[in-house]
mmCIF file of N, CA, C and O in Angstrom:
data_model
loop_
_atom_site.group_PDB
_atom_site.id
_atom_site.type_symbol
_atom_site.label_atom_id
_atom_site.label_comp_id
_atom_site.label_asym_id
_atom_site.label_seq_id
_atom_site.Cartn_x
_atom_site.Cartn_y
_atom_site.Cartn_z
ATOM 1 N N THR H 1 26.483 -2.863 -19.630
ATOM 2 C CA THR H 1 25.309 -3.691 -19.489
ATOM 3 C C THR H 1 25.074 -4.027 -18.026
ATOM 4 O O THR H 1 25.935 -3.855 -17.182
ATOM 5 N N ALA H 2 23.910 -4.554 -17.749
ATOM 6 C CA ALA H 2 23.538 -4.847 -16.371
ATOM 7 C C ALA H 2 24.053 -6.194 -15.896
ATOM 8 O O ALA H 2 24.023 -6.468 -14.704
ATOM 9 N N ASP H 3 24.541 -7.043 -16.807
ATOM 10 C CA ASP H 3 24.939 -8.380 -16.379
ATOM 11 C C ASP H 3 26.147 -8.363 -15.458
ATOM 12 O O ASP H 3 26.216 -9.115 -14.503
ATOM 13 N N TRP H 4 27.127 -7.489 -15.689
ATOM 14 C CA TRP H 4 28.268 -7.456 -14.789
ATOM 15 C C TRP H 4 27.885 -6.871 -13.439
ATOM 16 O O TRP H 4 28.431 -7.240 -12.406
ATOM 17 N N LYS H 5 26.934 -5.958 -13.426
ATOM 18 C CA LYS H 5 26.488 -5.375 -12.160
ATOM 19 C C LYS H 5 25.755 -6.411 -11.312
ATOM 20 O O LYS H 5 25.902 -6.438 -10.101
ATOM 21 N N SER H 6 24.967 -7.244 -11.967
ATOM 22 C CA SER H 6 24.227 -8.247 -11.199
ATOM 23 C C SER H 6 25.149 -9.304 -10.625
ATOM 24 O O SER H 6 24.852 -9.902 -9.604
ATOM 25 N N LYS H 7 26.292 -9.535 -11.247
ATOM 26 C CA LYS H 7 27.247 -10.510 -10.726
ATOM 27 C C LYS H 7 27.942 -9.993 -9.473
ATOM 28 O O LYS H 7 28.364 -10.768 -8.627
ATOM 29 N N LEU H 8 28.082 -8.685 -9.357
ATOM 30 C CA LEU H 8 28.800 -8.102 -8.229
ATOM 31 C C LEU H 8 27.928 -7.883 -7.003
ATOM 32 O O LEU H 8 28.446 -7.681 -5.909
ATOM 33 N N LEU H 9 26.614 -7.910 -7.168
ATOM 34 C CA LEU H 9 25.705 -7.647 -6.056
ATOM 35 C C LEU H 9 25.072 -8.934 -5.544
ATOM 36 O O LEU H 9 24.788 -9.844 -6.316
ATOM 37 N N SER H 10 24.837 -8.973 -4.247
ATOM 38 C CA SER H 10 24.086 -10.091 -3.668
ATOM 39 C C SER H 10 22.605 -9.903 -3.995
ATOM 40 O O SER H 10 22.184 -8.846 -4.469
ATOM 41 N N LYS H 11 21.805 -10.915 -3.731
ATOM 42 C CA LYS H 11 20.367 -10.808 -4.000
ATOM 43 C C LYS H 11 19.711 -9.676 -3.197
ATOM 44 O O LYS H 11 18.910 -8.924 -3.744
ATOM 45 N N PRO H 12 20.036 -9.517 -1.898
ATOM 46 C CA PRO H 12 19.460 -8.360 -1.188
ATOM 47 C C PRO H 12 19.925 -7.018 -1.769
ATOM 48 O O PRO H 12 19.160 -6.060 -1.812
ATOM 49 N N GLY H 13 21.158 -6.971 -2.255
ATOM 50 C CA GLY H 13 21.645 -5.755 -2.891
ATOM 51 C C GLY H 13 20.911 -5.455 -4.184
ATOM 52 O O GLY H 13 20.584 -4.308 -4.483
ATOM 53 N N ARG H 14 20.646 -6.501 -4.961
ATOM 54 C CA ARG H 14 19.884 -6.334 -6.201
ATOM 55 C C ARG H 14 18.468 -5.865 -5.904
ATOM 56 O O ARG H 14 17.931 -5.000 -6.591
ATOM 57 N N GLU H 15 17.847 -6.446 -4.874
ATOM 58 C CA GLU H 15 16.478 -6.060 -4.509
ATOM 59 C C GLU H 15 16.431 -4.600 -4.071
ATOM 60 O O GLU H 15 15.517 -3.866 -4.443
ATOM 61 N N THR H 16 17.429 -4.149 -3.325
ATOM 62 C CA THR H 16 17.489 -2.759 -2.893
ATOM 63 C C THR H 16 17.653 -1.827 -4.086
ATOM 64 O O THR H 16 17.001 -0.779 -4.168
ATOM 65 N N LEU H 17 18.498 -2.208 -5.029
ATOM 66 C CA LEU H 17 18.709 -1.391 -6.221
ATOM 67 C C LEU H 17 17.439 -1.332 -7.073
ATOM 68 O O LEU H 17 17.068 -0.271 -7.569
ATOM 69 N N ILE H 18 16.757 -2.448 -7.215
ATOM 70 C CA ILE H 18 15.507 -2.473 -7.980
ATOM 71 C C ILE H 18 14.470 -1.566 -7.328
ATOM 72 O O ILE H 18 13.794 -0.786 -7.997
ATOM 73 N N THR H 19 14.344 -1.648 -6.015
ATOM 74 C CA THR H 19 13.377 -0.816 -5.300
ATOM 75 C C THR H 19 13.700 0.663 -5.479
ATOM 76 O O THR H 19 12.805 1.475 -5.721
ATOM 77 N N ALA H 20 14.983 1.010 -5.389
ATOM 78 C CA ALA H 20 15.377 2.409 -5.524
ATOM 79 C C ALA H 20 15.127 2.923 -6.930
ATOM 80 O O ALA H 20 14.611 4.032 -7.126
ATOM 81 N N VAL H 21 15.450 2.141 -7.934
ATOM 82 C CA VAL H 21 15.282 2.580 -9.321
ATOM 83 C C VAL H 21 13.805 2.629 -9.693
ATOM 84 O O VAL H 21 13.350 3.580 -10.319
ATOM 85 N N ASN H 22 13.039 1.612 -9.297
ATOM 86 C CA ASN H 22 11.604 1.591 -9.612
ATOM 87 C C ASN H 22 10.853 2.690 -8.894
ATOM 88 O O ASN H 22 9.797 3.116 -9.344
ATOM 89 N N ALA H 23 11.354 3.137 -7.776
ATOM 90 C CA ALA H 23 10.673 4.179 -7.023
ATOM 91 C C ALA H 23 10.902 5.562 -7.619
ATOM 92 O O ALA H 23 10.068 6.444 -7.471
ATOM 93 N N VAL H 24 12.008 5.747 -8.336
ATOM 94 C CA VAL H 24 12.367 7.094 -8.764
ATOM 95 C C VAL H 24 12.171 7.325 -10.261
ATOM 96 O O VAL H 24 11.455 8.228 -10.663
ATOM 97 N N ILE H 25 12.792 6.539 -11.079
ATOM 98 C CA ILE H 25 12.846 6.844 -12.512
ATOM 99 C C ILE H 25 11.472 6.803 -13.174
ATOM 100 O O ILE H 25 11.048 7.781 -13.776
ATOM 101 N N PRO H 26 10.707 5.689 -13.095
ATOM 102 C CA PRO H 26 9.407 5.712 -13.775
ATOM 103 C C PRO H 26 8.390 6.625 -13.094
ATOM 104 O O PRO H 26 7.466 7.097 -13.737
ATOM 105 N N SER H 27 8.569 6.895 -11.824
ATOM 106 C CA SER H 27 7.590 7.702 -11.094
ATOM 107 C C SER H 27 7.471 9.104 -11.665
ATOM 108 O O SER H 27 6.387 9.685 -11.673
ATOM 109 N N TYR H 28 8.542 9.649 -12.147
ATOM 110 C CA TYR H 28 8.512 10.997 -12.714
ATOM 111 C C TYR H 28 7.579 11.051 -13.920
ATOM 112 O O TYR H 28 6.758 11.954 -14.049
ATOM 113 N N VAL H 29 7.686 10.055 -14.795
ATOM 114 C CA VAL H 29 6.846 10.012 -15.989
ATOM 115 C C VAL H 29 5.412 9.644 -15.618
ATOM 116 O O VAL H 29 4.454 10.177 -16.188
ATOM 117 N N MET H 30 5.255 8.752 -14.639
ATOM 118 C CA MET H 30 3.934 8.255 -14.287
ATOM 119 C C MET H 30 3.101 9.259 -13.498
ATOM 120 O O MET H 30 1.918 9.027 -13.275
ATOM 121 N N GLN H 31 3.670 10.370 -13.080
ATOM 122 C CA GLN H 31 2.900 11.353 -12.336
ATOM 123 C C GLN H 31 1.800 11.978 -13.180
ATOM 124 O O GLN H 31 0.775 12.388 -12.653
ATOM 125 N N CYS H 32 2.012 12.058 -14.488
ATOM 126 C CA CYS H 32 0.998 12.706 -15.322
ATOM 127 C C CYS H 32 0.694 11.951 -16.611
ATOM 128 O O CYS H 32 -0.077 12.426 -17.422
ATOM 129 N N ASN H 33 1.296 10.786 -16.812
ATOM 130 C CA ASN H 33 1.055 10.011 -18.023
ATOM 131 C C ASN H 33 0.662 8.587 -17.665
ATOM 132 O O ASN H 33 1.275 7.973 -16.801
ATOM 133 N N ALA H 34 -0.331 8.082 -18.365
ATOM 134 C CA ALA H 34 -0.698 6.680 -18.210
ATOM 135 C C ALA H 34 0.157 5.866 -19.173
ATOM 136 O O ALA H 34 0.046 6.012 -20.386
ATOM 137 N N LEU H 35 1.037 5.048 -18.618
ATOM 138 C CA LEU H 35 1.895 4.214 -19.460
ATOM 139 C C LEU H 35 1.110 3.021 -19.987
ATOM 140 O O LEU H 35 0.270 2.473 -19.278
ATOM 141 N N PRO H 36 1.396 2.600 -21.217
ATOM 142 C CA PRO H 36 0.754 1.383 -21.728
ATOM 143 C C PRO H 36 1.155 0.174 -20.892
ATOM 144 O O PRO H 36 2.247 0.130 -20.318
ATOM 145 N N LYS H 37 0.279 -0.802 -20.833
ATOM 146 C CA LYS H 37 0.546 -2.008 -20.047
ATOM 147 C C LYS H 37 1.783 -2.729 -20.546
ATOM 148 O O LYS H 37 2.531 -3.304 -19.758
ATOM 149 N N SER H 38 2.052 -2.668 -21.845
ATOM 150 C CA SER H 38 3.241 -3.342 -22.391
ATOM 151 C C SER H 38 4.527 -2.734 -21.833
ATOM 152 O O SER H 38 5.483 -3.461 -21.541
ATOM 153 N N ILE H 39 4.558 -1.437 -21.645
ATOM 154 C CA ILE H 39 5.748 -0.796 -21.070
ATOM 155 C C ILE H 39 5.885 -1.170 -19.605
ATOM 156 O O ILE H 39 6.986 -1.455 -19.123
ATOM 157 N N CYS H 40 4.778 -1.190 -18.880
ATOM 158 C CA CYS H 40 4.812 -1.592 -17.468
ATOM 159 C C CYS H 40 5.297 -3.036 -17.339
ATOM 160 O O CYS H 40 6.108 -3.346 -16.465
ATOM 161 N N ASP H 41 4.813 -3.906 -18.219
ATOM 162 C CA ASP H 41 5.249 -5.306 -18.191
ATOM 163 C C ASP H 41 6.730 -5.433 -18.513
ATOM 164 O O ASP H 41 7.436 -6.245 -17.918
ATOM 165 N N THR H 42 7.219 -4.623 -19.457
ATOM 166 C CA THR H 42 8.641 -4.649 -19.808
ATOM 167 C C THR H 42 9.504 -4.182 -18.640
ATOM 168 O O THR H 42 10.547 -4.783 -18.354
ATOM 169 N N LEU H 43 9.069 -3.132 -17.951
ATOM 170 C CA LEU H 43 9.827 -2.658 -16.789
ATOM 171 C C LEU H 43 9.858 -3.715 -15.685
ATOM 172 O O LEU H 43 10.900 -3.928 -15.045
ATOM 173 N N ASP H 44 8.725 -4.390 -15.462
ATOM 174 C CA ASP H 44 8.693 -5.458 -14.463
ATOM 175 C C ASP H 44 9.575 -6.629 -14.878
ATOM 176 O O ASP H 44 10.254 -7.227 -14.053
ATOM 177 N N LYS H 45 9.607 -6.959 -16.170
ATOM 178 C CA LYS H 45 10.446 -8.058 -16.648
ATOM 179 C C LYS H 45 11.927 -7.729 -16.451
ATOM 180 O O LYS H 45 12.710 -8.580 -16.034
ATOM 181 N N LEU H 46 12.309 -6.496 -16.734
ATOM 182 C CA LEU H 46 13.703 -6.092 -16.509
ATOM 183 C C LEU H 46 14.068 -6.209 -15.031
ATOM 184 O O LEU H 46 15.169 -6.650 -14.682
ATOM 185 N N SER H 47 13.146 -5.827 -14.166
ATOM 186 C CA SER H 47 13.389 -5.941 -12.724
ATOM 187 C C SER H 47 13.522 -7.398 -12.299
ATOM 188 O O SER H 47 14.412 -7.754 -11.527
ATOM 189 N N ARG H 48 12.629 -8.259 -12.800
ATOM 190 C CA ARG H 48 12.695 -9.691 -12.476
ATOM 191 C C ARG H 48 14.007 -10.303 -12.937
ATOM 192 O O ARG H 48 14.666 -11.026 -12.190
ATOM 193 N N ASP H 49 14.379 -10.013 -14.175
ATOM 194 C CA ASP H 49 15.614 -10.580 -14.715
ATOM 195 C C ASP H 49 16.831 -10.105 -13.934
ATOM 196 O O ASP H 49 17.755 -10.872 -13.663
ATOM 197 N N PHE H 50 16.853 -8.831 -13.557
ATOM 198 C CA PHE H 50 17.980 -8.320 -12.785
ATOM 199 C C PHE H 50 18.030 -8.950 -11.399
ATOM 200 O O PHE H 50 19.103 -9.279 -10.896
ATOM 201 N N LEU H 51 16.878 -9.124 -10.777
ATOM 202 C CA LEU H 51 16.828 -9.716 -9.440
ATOM 203 C C LEU H 51 17.412 -11.114 -9.433
ATOM 204 O O LEU H 51 18.192 -11.469 -8.563
ATOM 205 N N TRP H 52 17.052 -11.928 -10.413
ATOM 206 C CA TRP H 52 17.498 -13.323 -10.423
ATOM 207 C C TRP H 52 18.798 -13.523 -11.185
ATOM 208 O O TRP H 52 19.315 -14.634 -11.240
ATOM 209 N N GLY H 53 19.349 -12.480 -11.807
ATOM 210 C CA GLY H 53 20.638 -12.605 -12.487
ATOM 211 C C GLY H 53 20.539 -13.105 -13.914
ATOM 212 O O GLY H 53 21.537 -13.537 -14.488
ATOM 213 N N THR H 54 19.375 -13.031 -14.527
ATOM 214 C CA THR H 54 19.213 -13.449 -15.906
ATOM 215 C C THR H 54 19.816 -12.403 -16.836
ATOM 216 O O THR H 54 19.606 -11.206 -16.654
ATOM 217 N N THR H 55 20.591 -12.856 -17.808
ATOM 218 C CA THR H 55 21.185 -11.963 -18.806
ATOM 219 C C THR H 55 20.740 -12.424 -20.185
ATOM 220 O O THR H 55 20.028 -13.413 -20.329
ATOM 221 N N SER H 56 21.197 -11.712 -21.201
ATOM 222 C CA SER H 56 20.839 -12.103 -22.561
ATOM 223 C C SER H 56 21.510 -13.416 -22.958
ATOM 224 O O SER H 56 21.021 -14.130 -23.822
ATOM 225 N N GLU H 57 22.629 -13.758 -22.308
ATOM 226 C CA GLU H 57 23.332 -14.999 -22.621
ATOM 227 C C GLU H 57 22.871 -16.178 -21.775
ATOM 228 O O GLU H 57 22.861 -17.307 -22.234
ATOM 229 N N THR H 58 22.526 -15.917 -20.521
ATOM 230 C CA THR H 58 22.145 -17.011 -19.620
ATOM 231 C C THR H 58 20.773 -16.743 -19.026
ATOM 232 O O THR H 58 20.440 -15.614 -18.684
ATOM 233 N N ARG H 59 20.004 -17.807 -18.917
ATOM 234 C CA ARG H 59 18.695 -17.717 -18.275
ATOM 235 C C ARG H 59 18.794 -18.393 -16.919
ATOM 236 O O ARG H 59 19.322 -19.477 -16.801
ATOM 237 N N LYS H 60 18.281 -17.732 -15.907
ATOM 238 C CA LYS H 60 18.284 -18.285 -14.555
ATOM 239 C C LYS H 60 16.853 -18.616 -14.150
ATOM 240 O O LYS H 60 15.904 -18.029 -14.634
ATOM 241 N N ILE H 61 16.728 -19.554 -13.239
ATOM 242 C CA ILE H 61 15.416 -19.917 -12.731
ATOM 243 C C ILE H 61 14.961 -18.845 -11.744
ATOM 244 O O ILE H 61 15.709 -18.445 -10.850
ATOM 245 N N HIS H 62 13.744 -18.377 -11.918
ATOM 246 C CA HIS H 62 13.170 -17.408 -10.995
ATOM 247 C C HIS H 62 12.555 -18.208 -9.853
ATOM 248 O O HIS H 62 11.490 -18.796 -9.988
ATOM 249 N N ALA H 63 13.255 -18.233 -8.718
ATOM 250 C CA ALA H 63 12.911 -19.121 -7.612
ATOM 251 C C ALA H 63 11.576 -18.783 -6.942
ATOM 252 O O ALA H 63 10.930 -19.654 -6.394
ATOM 253 N N ILE H 64 11.189 -17.519 -6.982
ATOM 254 C CA ILE H 64 9.952 -17.085 -6.332
ATOM 255 C C ILE H 64 9.129 -16.338 -7.368
ATOM 256 O O ILE H 64 9.655 -15.550 -8.150
ATOM 257 N N GLY H 65 7.829 -16.554 -7.375
ATOM 258 C CA GLY H 65 6.948 -15.879 -8.322
ATOM 259 C C GLY H 65 6.917 -14.373 -8.100
ATOM 260 O O GLY H 65 7.098 -13.888 -6.979
ATOM 261 N N TRP H 66 6.659 -13.632 -9.170
ATOM 262 C CA TRP H 66 6.660 -12.175 -9.099
ATOM 263 C C TRP H 66 5.554 -11.660 -8.188
ATOM 264 O O TRP H 66 5.702 -10.632 -7.531
ATOM 265 N N ASP H 67 4.441 -12.374 -8.122
ATOM 266 C CA ASP H 67 3.364 -11.966 -7.216
ATOM 267 C C ASP H 67 3.815 -12.021 -5.761
ATOM 268 O O ASP H 67 3.421 -11.187 -4.947
ATOM 269 N N THR H 68 4.645 -12.989 -5.425
ATOM 270 C CA THR H 68 5.173 -13.090 -4.059
ATOM 271 C C THR H 68 6.211 -12.009 -3.802
ATOM 272 O O THR H 68 6.248 -11.424 -2.719
ATOM 273 N N VAL H 69 7.053 -11.727 -4.780
ATOM 274 C CA VAL H 69 8.091 -10.706 -4.626
ATOM 275 C C VAL H 69 7.463 -9.341 -4.407
ATOM 276 O O VAL H 69 7.959 -8.539 -3.618
ATOM 277 N N THR H 70 6.346 -9.073 -5.072
ATOM 278 C CA THR H 70 5.735 -7.750 -4.978
ATOM 279 C C THR H 70 4.794 -7.582 -3.787
ATOM 280 O O THR H 70 4.220 -6.508 -3.619
ATOM 281 N N LYS H 71 4.656 -8.605 -2.971
ATOM 282 C CA LYS H 71 3.858 -8.442 -1.749
ATOM 283 C C LYS H 71 4.609 -7.544 -0.767
ATOM 284 O O LYS H 71 5.839 -7.475 -0.791
ATOM 285 N N PRO H 72 3.887 -6.885 0.122
ATOM 286 C CA PRO H 72 4.558 -6.095 1.157
ATOM 287 C C PRO H 72 5.410 -7.000 2.061
ATOM 288 O O PRO H 72 5.151 -8.203 2.170
ATOM 289 N N LYS H 73 6.394 -6.409 2.686
ATOM 290 C CA LYS H 73 7.311 -7.195 3.523
ATOM 291 C C LYS H 73 6.595 -7.868 4.680
ATOM 292 O O LYS H 73 6.931 -8.988 5.045
ATOM 293 N N PHE H 74 5.598 -7.215 5.260
ATOM 294 C CA PHE H 74 4.913 -7.830 6.407
ATOM 295 C C PHE H 74 4.047 -9.012 5.991
ATOM 296 O O PHE H 74 3.598 -9.775 6.836
ATOM 297 N N LEU H 75 3.819 -9.188 4.682
ATOM 298 C CA LEU H 75 3.085 -10.349 4.187
ATOM 299 C C LEU H 75 4.010 -11.412 3.593
ATOM 300 O O LEU H 75 3.551 -12.349 2.955
ATOM 301 N N GLY H 76 5.316 -11.241 3.768
ATOM 302 C CA GLY H 76 6.269 -12.236 3.306
ATOM 303 C C GLY H 76 6.904 -11.954 1.958
ATOM 304 O O GLY H 76 7.648 -12.779 1.447
ATOM 305 N N GLY H 77 6.639 -10.809 1.358
ATOM 306 C CA GLY H 77 7.243 -10.459 0.082
ATOM 307 C C GLY H 77 8.480 -9.603 0.268
ATOM 308 O O GLY H 77 8.963 -9.401 1.387
ATOM 309 N N LEU H 78 8.997 -9.082 -0.839
ATOM 310 C CA LEU H 78 10.173 -8.217 -0.783
ATOM 311 C C LEU H 78 9.812 -6.736 -0.813
ATOM 312 O O LEU H 78 10.667 -5.894 -0.654
ATOM 313 N N GLY H 79 8.555 -6.430 -1.042
ATOM 314 C CA GLY H 79 8.123 -5.037 -1.034
ATOM 315 C C GLY H 79 8.369 -4.301 -2.342
ATOM 316 O O GLY H 79 8.206 -3.088 -2.400
ATOM 317 N N THR H 80 8.745 -5.010 -3.399
ATOM 318 C CA THR H 80 8.930 -4.391 -4.703
ATOM 319 C C THR H 80 7.565 -4.042 -5.275
ATOM 320 O O THR H 80 6.617 -4.795 -5.146
ATOM 321 N N ARG H 81 7.478 -2.874 -5.913
ATOM 322 C CA ARG H 81 6.181 -2.423 -6.403
ATOM 323 C C ARG H 81 5.964 -2.836 -7.855
ATOM 324 O O ARG H 81 6.898 -2.815 -8.648
ATOM 325 N N GLN H 82 4.727 -3.193 -8.192
ATOM 326 C CA GLN H 82 4.371 -3.501 -9.574
ATOM 327 C C GLN H 82 4.170 -2.187 -10.320
ATOM 328 O O GLN H 82 3.449 -1.302 -9.857
ATOM 329 N N THR H 83 4.802 -2.064 -11.466
ATOM 330 C CA THR H 83 4.794 -0.813 -12.214
ATOM 331 C C THR H 83 3.385 -0.419 -12.635
ATOM 332 O O THR H 83 3.011 0.752 -12.553
ATOM 333 N N ASN H 84 2.587 -1.369 -13.068
ATOM 334 C CA ASN H 84 1.239 -1.057 -13.536
ATOM 335 C C ASN H 84 0.381 -0.492 -12.399
ATOM 336 O O ASN H 84 -0.361 0.469 -12.594
ATOM 337 N N LEU H 85 0.485 -1.075 -11.210
ATOM 338 C CA LEU H 85 -0.291 -0.573 -10.074
ATOM 339 C C LEU H 85 0.158 0.823 -9.655
ATOM 340 O O LEU H 85 -0.671 1.675 -9.336
ATOM 341 N N VAL H 86 1.465 1.056 -9.658
ATOM 342 C CA VAL H 86 1.986 2.378 -9.298
ATOM 343 C C VAL H 86 1.488 3.417 -10.289
ATOM 344 O O VAL H 86 1.107 4.532 -9.911
ATOM 345 N N ASN H 87 1.468 3.052 -11.571
ATOM 346 C CA ASN H 87 0.997 3.976 -12.595
ATOM 347 C C ASN H 87 -0.481 4.307 -12.409
ATOM 348 O O ASN H 87 -0.890 5.471 -12.467
ATOM 349 N N ARG H 88 -1.300 3.303 -12.136
ATOM 350 C CA ARG H 88 -2.734 3.545 -11.934
ATOM 351 C C ARG H 88 -2.977 4.400 -10.700
ATOM 352 O O ARG H 88 -3.849 5.278 -10.706
ATOM 353 N N VAL H 89 -2.232 4.164 -9.637
ATOM 354 C CA VAL H 89 -2.393 4.962 -8.419
ATOM 355 C C VAL H 89 -1.973 6.409 -8.662
ATOM 356 O O VAL H 89 -2.624 7.348 -8.189
ATOM 357 N N SER H 90 -0.906 6.611 -9.422
ATOM 358 C CA SER H 90 -0.451 7.979 -9.722
ATOM 359 C C SER H 90 -1.493 8.748 -10.521
ATOM 360 O O SER H 90 -1.757 9.925 -10.245
ATOM 361 N N ILE H 91 -2.091 8.082 -11.507
ATOM 362 C CA ILE H 91 -3.123 8.734 -12.306
ATOM 363 C C ILE H 91 -4.370 9.009 -11.458
ATOM 364 O O ILE H 91 -4.992 10.069 -11.576
ATOM 365 N N ALA H 92 -4.734 8.078 -10.587
ATOM 366 C CA ALA H 92 -5.890 8.286 -9.710
ATOM 367 C C ALA H 92 -5.639 9.466 -8.771
ATOM 368 O O ALA H 92 -6.542 10.273 -8.519
ATOM 369 N N LYS H 93 -4.426 9.578 -8.282
ATOM 370 C CA LYS H 93 -4.082 10.706 -7.404
ATOM 371 C C LYS H 93 -4.185 12.023 -8.147
ATOM 372 O O LYS H 93 -4.673 13.015 -7.622
ATOM 373 N N LEU H 94 -3.731 12.034 -9.401
ATOM 374 C CA LEU H 94 -3.828 13.235 -10.207
ATOM 375 C C LEU H 94 -5.285 13.602 -10.458
ATOM 376 O O LEU H 94 -5.667 14.773 -10.356
ATOM 377 N N ASN H 95 -6.115 12.607 -10.774
ATOM 378 C CA ASN H 95 -7.546 12.867 -10.987
ATOM 379 C C ASN H 95 -8.213 13.375 -9.711
ATOM 380 O O ASN H 95 -9.080 14.258 -9.770
ATOM 381 N N TRP H 96 -7.856 12.812 -8.582
ATOM 382 C CA TRP H 96 -8.431 13.238 -7.314
ATOM 383 C C TRP H 96 -8.093 14.694 -7.009
ATOM 384 O O TRP H 96 -8.920 15.462 -6.519
ATOM 385 N N ARG H 97 -6.888 15.071 -7.339
ATOM 386 C CA ARG H 97 -6.429 16.422 -7.058
ATOM 387 C C ARG H 97 -7.212 17.449 -7.886
ATOM 388 O O ARG H 97 -7.441 18.574 -7.432
ATOM 389 N N TYR H 98 -7.613 17.107 -9.101
ATOM 390 C CA TYR H 98 -8.274 18.073 -9.987
ATOM 391 C C TYR H 98 -9.795 17.990 -9.972
ATOM 392 O O TYR H 98 -10.470 18.616 -10.746
ATOM 393 N N GLN H 99 -10.360 17.201 -9.072
ATOM 394 C CA GLN H 99 -11.816 17.145 -8.976
ATOM 395 C C GLN H 99 -12.339 18.173 -8.022
ATOM 396 O O GLN H 99 -11.784 18.659 -7.157
#
């Protein structure tokens, strides 16, 4: 499970892992498929919970709102990408390529 992994990593380490996983794994599927919003929301929720250390047994306070976390670093955020926006951009890129 992810709960023991989140205990071993610092918050910057968790943020780096979230960025790396969100950049690679869903991107492969999102290159040619429009994911339902519920799946995008679930992926974002898993990322939020992992970032703040929330597990199925313990709930932690999310100190910063997800909108702030997903802002670019130069605007004061952590640079984490929102799954729904990445999916829409991937589909738009695919449509642009075939026009």
